[in-house]
Coordinates of C-alpha atoms in Angstrom, one line a residue:
M1223 CA 0.0 0.0 0.0
T1224 CA 1.4 3.4 -1.0
I1225 CA 0.9 6.6 1.0
D1226 CA -1.8 7.7 -1.5
D1227 CA -3.7 4.5 -1.0
A1228 CA -3.7 4.6 2.8
P1229 CA -6.9 5.7 4.6
R1230 CA -6.8 9.1 6.2
E1231 CA -6.7 7.7 9.7
A1232 CA -3.5 5.7 9.0
L1233 CA -1.8 8.9 7.7
R1234 CA -2.2 10.8 11.0
G1235 CA 1.4 11.5 12.1
G1236 CA 2.8 10.2 8.8
P1237 CA 5.8 12.0 7.2
R1238 CA 3.5 13.9 4.8
E1239 CA 1.3 15.2 7.6
L1240 CA 4.3 16.1 9.8
L1241 CA 5.8 18.1 6.9
R1242 CA 2.5 19.9 6.4
W1243 CA 2.2 20.9 10.0
V1244 CA 5.6 22.4 10.0
A1245 CA 5.0 24.1 6.6
T1246 CA 1.8 25.7 7.8
G1247 CA 3.3 26.9 11.1
A1248 CA 1.0 24.6 13.2
A1249 CA 4.2 23.0 14.6
V1250 CA 7.7 24.4 15.2
S1251 CA 9.2 21.6 17.2
R1252 CA 9.2 17.9 17.8
A1253 CA 7.1 18.4 20.9
D1254 CA 4.4 20.2 18.8
L1255 CA 4.4 17.4 16.3
S1256 CA 4.0 14.8 19.1
R1257 CA 1.1 16.7 20.6
L1258 CA -0.7 17.1 17.3
S1259 CA -0.2 13.5 16.1
G1260 CA -0.6 11.7 19.4
L1261 CA 2.6 9.8 18.6
S1262 CA 5.4 9.1 21.1
P1263 CA 8.3 11.6 21.1
S1264 CA 10.7 8.8 20.0
T1265 CA 8.5 7.9 16.9
V1266 CA 8.2 11.6 16.0
S1267 CA 11.9 12.1 16.4
Q1268 CA 12.6 9.2 14.1
R1269 CA 10.3 10.5 11.4
V1270 CA 11.6 14.0 11.7
E1271 CA 15.2 12.8 11.3
A1272 CA 14.2 11.0 8.1
L1273 CA 12.7 14.2 6.7
I1274 CA 15.8 16.1 7.6
N1275 CA 18.0 13.6 5.9
Q1276 CA 15.8 13.9 2.8
G1277 CA 16.3 17.7 2.8
L1278 CA 12.6 18.3 3.5
L1279 CA 13.0 19.7 7.0
E1280 CA 15.7 21.5 8.8
E1281 CA 16.6 22.7 12.3
T1282 CA 16.7 26.5 12.6
G1283 CA 17.8 27.0 16.3
A1284 CA 16.5 26.7 19.8
G1285 CA 13.0 27.7 20.8
R1286 CA 11.7 29.0 24.1
S1287 CA 12.1 26.8 27.1
R1288 CA 9.1 25.7 29.2
G1289 CA 11.1 24.5 32.1
G1290 CA 13.4 22.0 30.5
R1291 CA 15.9 21.9 27.6
R1292 CA 15.2 24.4 24.9
P1293 CA 13.5 22.6 22.0
R1294 CA 15.1 22.7 18.6
Q1295 CA 12.9 24.5 16.1
L1296 CA 11.9 23.0 12.8
A1297 CA 11.3 24.6 9.4
V1298 CA 10.9 23.8 5.8
P1299 CA 14.1 24.6 4.0
T1300 CA 14.2 27.8 1.9
G1301 CA 17.7 27.4 0.7
G1302 CA 16.9 27.1 -3.0
A1303 CA 15.3 23.7 -3.4
V1304 CA 12.1 24.1 -5.5
V1305 CA 9.4 22.2 -7.2
G1306 CA 8.4 23.0 -10.8
A1307 CA 4.8 23.2 -11.8
I1308 CA 2.9 23.6 -15.1
D1309 CA -0.9 24.2 -15.3
L1310 CA -1.7 23.9 -19.0
G1311 CA -4.9 25.3 -20.5
A1312 CA -6.3 25.6 -24.0
H1313 CA -5.0 29.1 -24.6
H1314 CA -2.7 29.9 -21.6
A1315 CA -0.4 28.1 -19.2
R1316 CA 0.6 29.0 -15.7
V1317 CA 4.2 27.9 -14.9
G1318 CA 6.0 28.4 -11.6
T1319 CA 8.4 27.2 -9.0
L1320 CA 7.3 26.6 -5.4
D1321 CA 9.3 25.9 -2.3
L1322 CA 9.0 22.6 -0.3
S1323 CA 6.1 24.0 1.7
G1324 CA 4.0 24.6 -1.4
R1325 CA 4.4 28.4 -1.5
V1326 CA 5.0 30.1 -4.8
V1327 CA 8.5 31.4 -5.4
Q1328 CA 8.0 32.6 -9.0
A1329 CA 5.1 32.2 -11.5
R1330 CA 4.1 33.6 -14.8
T1331 CA 1.3 33.1 -17.3
L1332 CA 2.2 32.4 -20.9
P1333 CA 0.0 32.2 -24.1
V1334 CA -0.1 28.7 -25.7
R1335 CA -1.7 27.2 -28.8
I1336 CA -2.8 23.7 -27.7
E1337 CA -3.2 22.8 -31.4
D1338 CA 0.6 23.2 -31.9
G1339 CA 1.0 19.7 -30.5
P1340 CA 2.6 18.3 -27.3
E1341 CA 6.2 18.4 -28.3
Q1342 CA 6.2 22.1 -29.1
V1343 CA 4.0 23.2 -26.3
L1344 CA 5.6 21.1 -23.5
G1345 CA 9.1 21.8 -24.8
S1346 CA 8.7 25.5 -24.5
L1347 CA 7.0 25.2 -21.0
L1348 CA 9.8 23.0 -19.7
A1349 CA 12.3 25.6 -20.8
E1350 CA 10.4 28.2 -18.9
V1351 CA 10.4 26.1 -15.7
A1352 CA 14.1 25.4 -16.0
A1353 CA 14.7 29.2 -16.4
L1354 CA 12.7 29.9 -13.3
A1355 CA 14.5 27.2 -11.3
A1356 CA 17.8 28.7 -12.3
T1357 CA 16.8 32.3 -11.4
P1358 CA 16.5 33.8 -7.9
G1359 CA 13.0 34.9 -7.0
D1360 CA 12.0 38.3 -8.4
P1361 CA 9.6 40.4 -6.4
T1362 CA 8.3 41.9 -9.6
S1363 CA 7.4 38.5 -11.1
A1364 CA 3.8 37.4 -11.3
G1365 CA 2.6 35.7 -8.1
P1366 CA 3.8 36.0 -4.5
V1367 CA 7.4 35.4 -3.6
S1368 CA 8.5 33.4 -0.6
S1369 CA 11.8 33.5 1.3
A1370 CA 13.1 30.9 -1.0
S1371 CA 13.6 33.8 -3.5
T1372 CA 16.7 34.9 -1.6
A1373 CA 18.6 31.8 -2.6
D1374 CA 21.1 31.7 -5.4
G1375 CA 19.7 30.5 -8.7
D1376 CA 20.5 26.8 -9.2
P1377 CA 18.9 24.6 -11.9
G1378 CA 20.0 21.6 -9.8
A1379 CA 17.7 22.7 -7.0
L1380 CA 14.6 21.4 -8.9
R1381 CA 13.3 18.4 -6.8
G1382 CA 10.4 17.4 -9.1
L1383 CA 7.9 18.6 -11.7
G1384 CA 4.1 18.5 -11.6
I1385 CA 2.0 19.0 -14.8
G1386 CA -1.7 19.5 -15.2
I1387 CA -3.3 18.6 -18.5
P1388 CA -6.8 19.9 -19.7
G1389 CA -7.9 16.4 -20.7
P1390 CA -8.2 12.8 -19.5
V1391 CA -4.9 11.5 -18.1
Q1392 CA -4.1 7.9 -17.2
H1393 CA -2.4 8.8 -13.9
A1394 CA -0.4 5.6 -13.6
T1395 CA 1.4 6.2 -16.9
G1396 CA 1.1 9.9 -17.5
R1397 CA -0.5 9.2 -20.9
I1398 CA -3.3 11.3 -22.4
V1399 CA -6.4 9.3 -23.5
S1400 CA -8.9 10.6 -26.0
P1401 CA -8.9 14.3 -25.1
S1402 CA -11.4 16.8 -26.5
R1403 CA -10.1 20.0 -28.1
M1404 CA -6.5 18.8 -28.1
P1405 CA -5.7 17.7 -31.6
G1406 CA -2.5 15.6 -31.8
W1407 CA -2.3 14.8 -28.1
N1408 CA -4.2 11.5 -28.0
G1409 CA -2.0 8.7 -26.6
F1410 CA 0.9 11.1 -26.0
D1411 CA 3.1 10.0 -23.1
V1412 CA 3.7 13.3 -21.2
A1413 CA 5.7 11.8 -18.4
A1414 CA 8.1 10.0 -20.7
F1415 CA 8.6 13.1 -22.9
C1416 CA 9.3 15.3 -19.9
A1417 CA 11.5 12.7 -18.2
G1418 CA 13.8 12.7 -21.2
R1419 CA 14.4 16.4 -20.7
V1420 CA 14.3 17.0 -17.0
D1421 CA 16.1 14.6 -14.7
V1422 CA 13.6 14.8 -11.7
P1423 CA 10.4 12.9 -10.8
I1424 CA 7.5 13.8 -13.1
I1425 CA 3.9 13.7 -12.0
V1426 CA 1.1 14.2 -14.6
D1427 CA -2.6 14.6 -13.8
N1428 CA -5.7 16.2 -15.0
D1429 CA -5.9 20.0 -14.4
A1430 CA -9.1 19.8 -12.5
N1431 CA -7.5 17.3 -10.1
L1432 CA -4.6 19.7 -9.5
M1433 CA -7.1 22.6 -8.9
A1434 CA -9.0 20.4 -6.4
L1435 CA -5.8 19.4 -4.5
G1436 CA -4.5 23.0 -4.4
A1437 CA -7.8 24.4 -3.3
H1438 CA -8.3 21.7 -0.7
R1439 CA -4.9 22.1 0.8
T1440 CA -5.2 25.8 0.9
A1441 CA -8.7 26.4 2.1
H1442 CA -10.3 23.1 3.4
S1443 CA -7.6 20.7 4.5
E1444 CA -9.6 20.0 7.7
L1445 CA -12.5 18.5 5.6
D1446 CA -12.6 14.9 4.4
H1447 CA -14.9 15.0 1.5
A1448 CA -15.1 17.7 -1.2
V1449 CA -15.9 18.3 -4.9
Y1450 CA -14.2 21.1 -6.8
I1451 CA -15.4 22.1 -10.3
K1452 CA -13.2 23.8 -12.8
A1453 CA -15.4 25.8 -15.2
G1454 CA -13.6 27.6 -18.0
T1455 CA -13.3 26.9 -21.7
G1456 CA -14.2 23.3 -20.7
I1457 CA -15.6 21.7 -17.5
G1458 CA -14.1 19.2 -15.2
S1459 CA -14.0 18.4 -11.5
G1460 CA -11.8 16.9 -8.9
V1461 CA -12.9 14.7 -5.9
I1462 CA -11.4 14.6 -2.4
S1463 CA -12.4 11.5 -0.5
S1464 CA -11.2 10.7 3.0
G1465 CA -8.8 13.7 2.8
R1466 CA -7.0 12.6 -0.4
L1467 CA -7.4 13.0 -4.1
H1468 CA -9.7 10.3 -5.5
R1469 CA -8.9 9.2 -9.1
G1470 CA -10.8 6.0 -9.5
A1471 CA -9.4 2.9 -11.3
Q1472 CA -7.9 4.6 -14.3
G1473 CA -7.8 8.3 -13.3
S1474 CA -11.1 9.5 -14.8
A1475 CA -13.0 10.0 -11.5
G1476 CA -14.6 13.4 -11.4
D1477 CA -14.9 13.8 -15.2
I1478 CA -18.3 15.3 -15.4
S1479 CA -17.8 17.0 -18.8
H1480 CA -19.5 14.3 -20.8
C1481 CA -22.3 13.5 -18.5
R1482 CA -25.5 14.0 -20.4
V1483 CA -27.8 17.0 -19.7
V1484 CA -31.4 17.0 -20.9
A1485 CA -31.5 19.7 -23.5
D1486 CA -33.7 20.4 -26.5
P1487 CA -32.2 20.6 -29.0
A1488 CA -29.2 18.7 -27.6
P1489 CA -26.0 20.3 -29.0
L1490 CA -23.3 18.1 -30.5
C1491 CA -20.3 17.7 -28.2
S1492 CA -16.6 17.5 -29.3
C1493 CA -16.6 13.8 -28.1
G1494 CA -19.2 12.9 -30.7
N1495 CA -22.2 12.5 -28.4
A1496 CA -25.0 15.0 -28.0
G1497 CA -26.1 16.9 -24.9
C1498 CA -22.9 16.6 -22.9
L1499 CA -22.5 19.1 -20.1
E1500 CA -19.4 20.5 -21.8
A1501 CA -21.5 21.1 -25.0
V1502 CA -24.2 22.9 -22.9
A1503 CA -22.5 24.8 -20.1
S1504 CA -18.8 25.3 -20.8
G1505 CA -17.2 28.6 -21.8
A1506 CA -16.8 27.3 -25.3
A1507 CA -20.4 26.4 -25.4
L1508 CA -21.5 29.9 -24.3
V1509 CA -19.4 31.5 -27.1
T1510 CA -21.0 29.2 -29.7
A1511 CA -24.5 29.8 -28.4
L1512 CA -24.1 33.6 -28.4
R1513 CA -22.7 33.5 -32.0
E1514 CA -25.7 31.5 -33.1
Q1515 CA -27.9 34.2 -31.6
G1516 CA -26.1 36.8 -33.7
V1517 CA -24.1 38.3 -30.8
T1518 CA -20.5 39.2 -31.8
V1519 CA -18.2 37.5 -29.3
S1520 CA -14.7 36.1 -29.9
D1521 CA -13.9 34.2 -26.7
L1522 CA -14.8 33.6 -23.1
T1523 CA -13.4 36.9 -22.0
G1524 CA -16.0 38.6 -24.2
V1525 CA -18.8 36.4 -22.8
I1526 CA -17.9 37.4 -19.2
R1527 CA -17.7 41.1 -20.2
L1528 CA -21.2 40.8 -21.7
I1529 CA -22.6 39.2 -18.6
D1530 CA -20.9 41.9 -16.4
D1531 CA -22.6 44.5 -18.6
G1532 CA -26.0 42.9 -18.1
D1533 CA -26.5 41.6 -21.7
R1534 CA -29.7 39.7 -21.6
H1535 CA -28.6 37.0 -24.1
A1536 CA -25.4 36.3 -22.2
T1537 CA -27.0 36.4 -18.8
A1538 CA -29.8 34.0 -19.8
L1539 CA -27.2 31.5 -21.2
A1540 CA -25.2 31.8 -18.0
R1541 CA -28.2 30.9 -15.9
Q1542 CA -29.0 28.0 -18.2
A1543 CA -25.4 26.8 -17.8
G1544 CA -25.6 27.1 -14.0
R1545 CA -28.8 25.0 -14.0
A1546 CA -27.1 22.3 -16.2
I1547 CA -24.0 22.2 -13.9
G1548 CA -26.3 22.0 -10.9
E1549 CA -28.3 19.1 -12.3
I1550 CA -25.1 17.0 -12.8
L1551 CA -23.7 18.1 -9.4
A1552 CA -27.0 17.2 -7.7
V1553 CA -26.4 13.5 -8.7
V1554 CA -22.8 13.8 -7.4
V1555 CA -23.9 15.4 -4.1
N1556 CA -26.6 12.8 -3.5
F1557 CA -24.3 10.0 -4.3
F1558 CA -21.1 11.2 -2.7
N1559 CA -22.4 13.5 0.1
P1560 CA -19.4 15.9 0.2
Q1561 CA -18.9 18.6 2.8
V1562 CA -18.1 21.3 0.3
V1563 CA -18.8 22.0 -3.4
A1564 CA -16.6 24.7 -4.7
I1565 CA -16.4 26.1 -8.3
G1566 CA -13.2 27.6 -9.8
G1567 CA -12.1 28.6 -13.2
R1568 CA -13.0 31.7 -15.2
L1569 CA -16.8 31.1 -15.0
A1570 CA -16.6 31.0 -11.2
D1571 CA -16.9 34.8 -11.1
C1572 CA -20.1 34.7 -13.1
E1573 CA -22.7 35.5 -10.5
P1574 CA -25.8 34.4 -12.6
L1575 CA -24.2 31.0 -13.2
L1576 CA -23.2 30.5 -9.6
A1577 CA -26.6 31.5 -8.3
S1578 CA -28.4 29.2 -10.7
M1579 CA -26.1 26.3 -9.9
R1580 CA -26.7 26.8 -6.1
A1581 CA -30.5 27.0 -6.5
T1582 CA -30.6 23.8 -8.6
L1583 CA -28.5 22.0 -6.0
Y1584 CA -30.8 22.9 -3.2
E1585 CA -33.8 22.0 -5.3
R1586 CA -32.5 18.6 -6.5
C1587 CA -30.6 17.3 -3.6
L1588 CA -31.8 15.5 -0.5
P1589 CA -32.2 17.7 2.6
L1590 CA -29.7 15.6 4.5
A1591 CA -27.1 16.0 1.8
T1592 CA -27.3 19.8 1.8
Q1593 CA -28.0 20.3 5.5
T1594 CA -24.4 21.4 6.2
L1595 CA -23.1 21.6 2.6
L1596 CA -20.9 24.5 1.7
I1597 CA -21.4 25.8 -1.8
E1598 CA -18.8 28.5 -2.7
R1599 CA -16.2 29.8 -5.1
V1600 CA -12.7 28.4 -5.0
A1601 CA -11.2 31.1 -2.7
T1602 CA -7.7 31.0 -4.1
S1603 CA -5.7 32.8 -6.8
Q1604 CA -4.7 31.9 -10.3
D1605 CA -1.9 29.8 -8.7
V1606 CA -4.3 27.2 -7.4
G1607 CA -3.4 24.8 -10.2
I1608 CA 0.4 25.0 -9.8
T1609 CA 0.0 24.8 -6.0
G1610 CA -1.8 21.5 -6.5
A1611 CA 0.9 20.3 -8.8
A1612 CA 3.6 21.2 -6.3
H1613 CA 1.8 19.4 -3.4
L1614 CA 1.4 16.3 -5.7
V1615 CA 5.2 16.3 -6.2
I1616 CA 6.0 16.9 -2.6
D1617 CA 3.7 14.1 -1.5
H1618 CA 5.5 11.8 -4.0
V1619 CA 8.9 12.8 -2.8
V1620 CA 7.9 12.2 0.8
A1621 CA 6.4 8.8 0.0
A1622 CA 9.3 7.7 -2.1
N1623 CA 11.9 8.1 0.6

């Protein structure tokens, strides 16, 4: 059994949780870790020493005494070791480096053309990550900068790389399987391609999964069960079960984009079926629907601008999209009974869509399922995807040692 397969109860006090407590400031000493985990001081000390030997924790000096020997304080190293992250979208990619606590050191958004194919797109993004890893943190760069930015630039400091793909990913292999809107990517082995160019562990996952992991670790790490929806050009979701990312047997758990919504007429989806949620409620679907109504709009940014300006056509379509998303999520909520449903992505700031989704959930779900259910926006920045990618890599590094 790997650390990702273990139940949440078995992970209490495990290396990953000890590291997270120190990274978040919940613990600054071995005594704190023993108190939080309920483990004996000797067991905690053994696990802390292992993390120190791996370079994932360090001792920073003596803390305040409470009547005995002054405790040695613990911290996540900020001496230059970083994790690389790529959050790929259809038109843009967010790339960054993060320290071993999962805090952003440097990040930037780059335009991409997904139709240029995997070799060209990934090759250029890998070069960007390598450049960031070799460059000291810059306070003027996009995204927050942590204390790791004071370290000397060192490309050898890269400890791993996490990559989010806007399509179905077979997690065990890192291979893309039958993606929509990604011509030339089907069957491409992202992990193997990247491993041939970057000599560090490579973890590849669906972008909605990385958003879910990043949002959960940032905002709701105390909750065991959650569903996070990413609504932008396409639609996807990530599932947190028993405190960990749930992928299912092949990695497709949470893929709601091709669940069928009752619609008349049922629009044709890029997957070849009719009436899929993505064909009805995604950003791409809203662009298409507005054009068919004679409204001039070029992309999702234009759609959101029309909604903000109160355009009746765009607002009505946004409400319809919210109802469609809510209908699919009602099945998920009744079946899975999560504690929180949070929506992220560019459509998350569309108030008519969010209100319609929320109303549909309350209408269609059992009262017990919504009694304490939180329905909200993903309360994190544009870095939520790269944050999830970094945590995925950090978890892998901890589990592998």
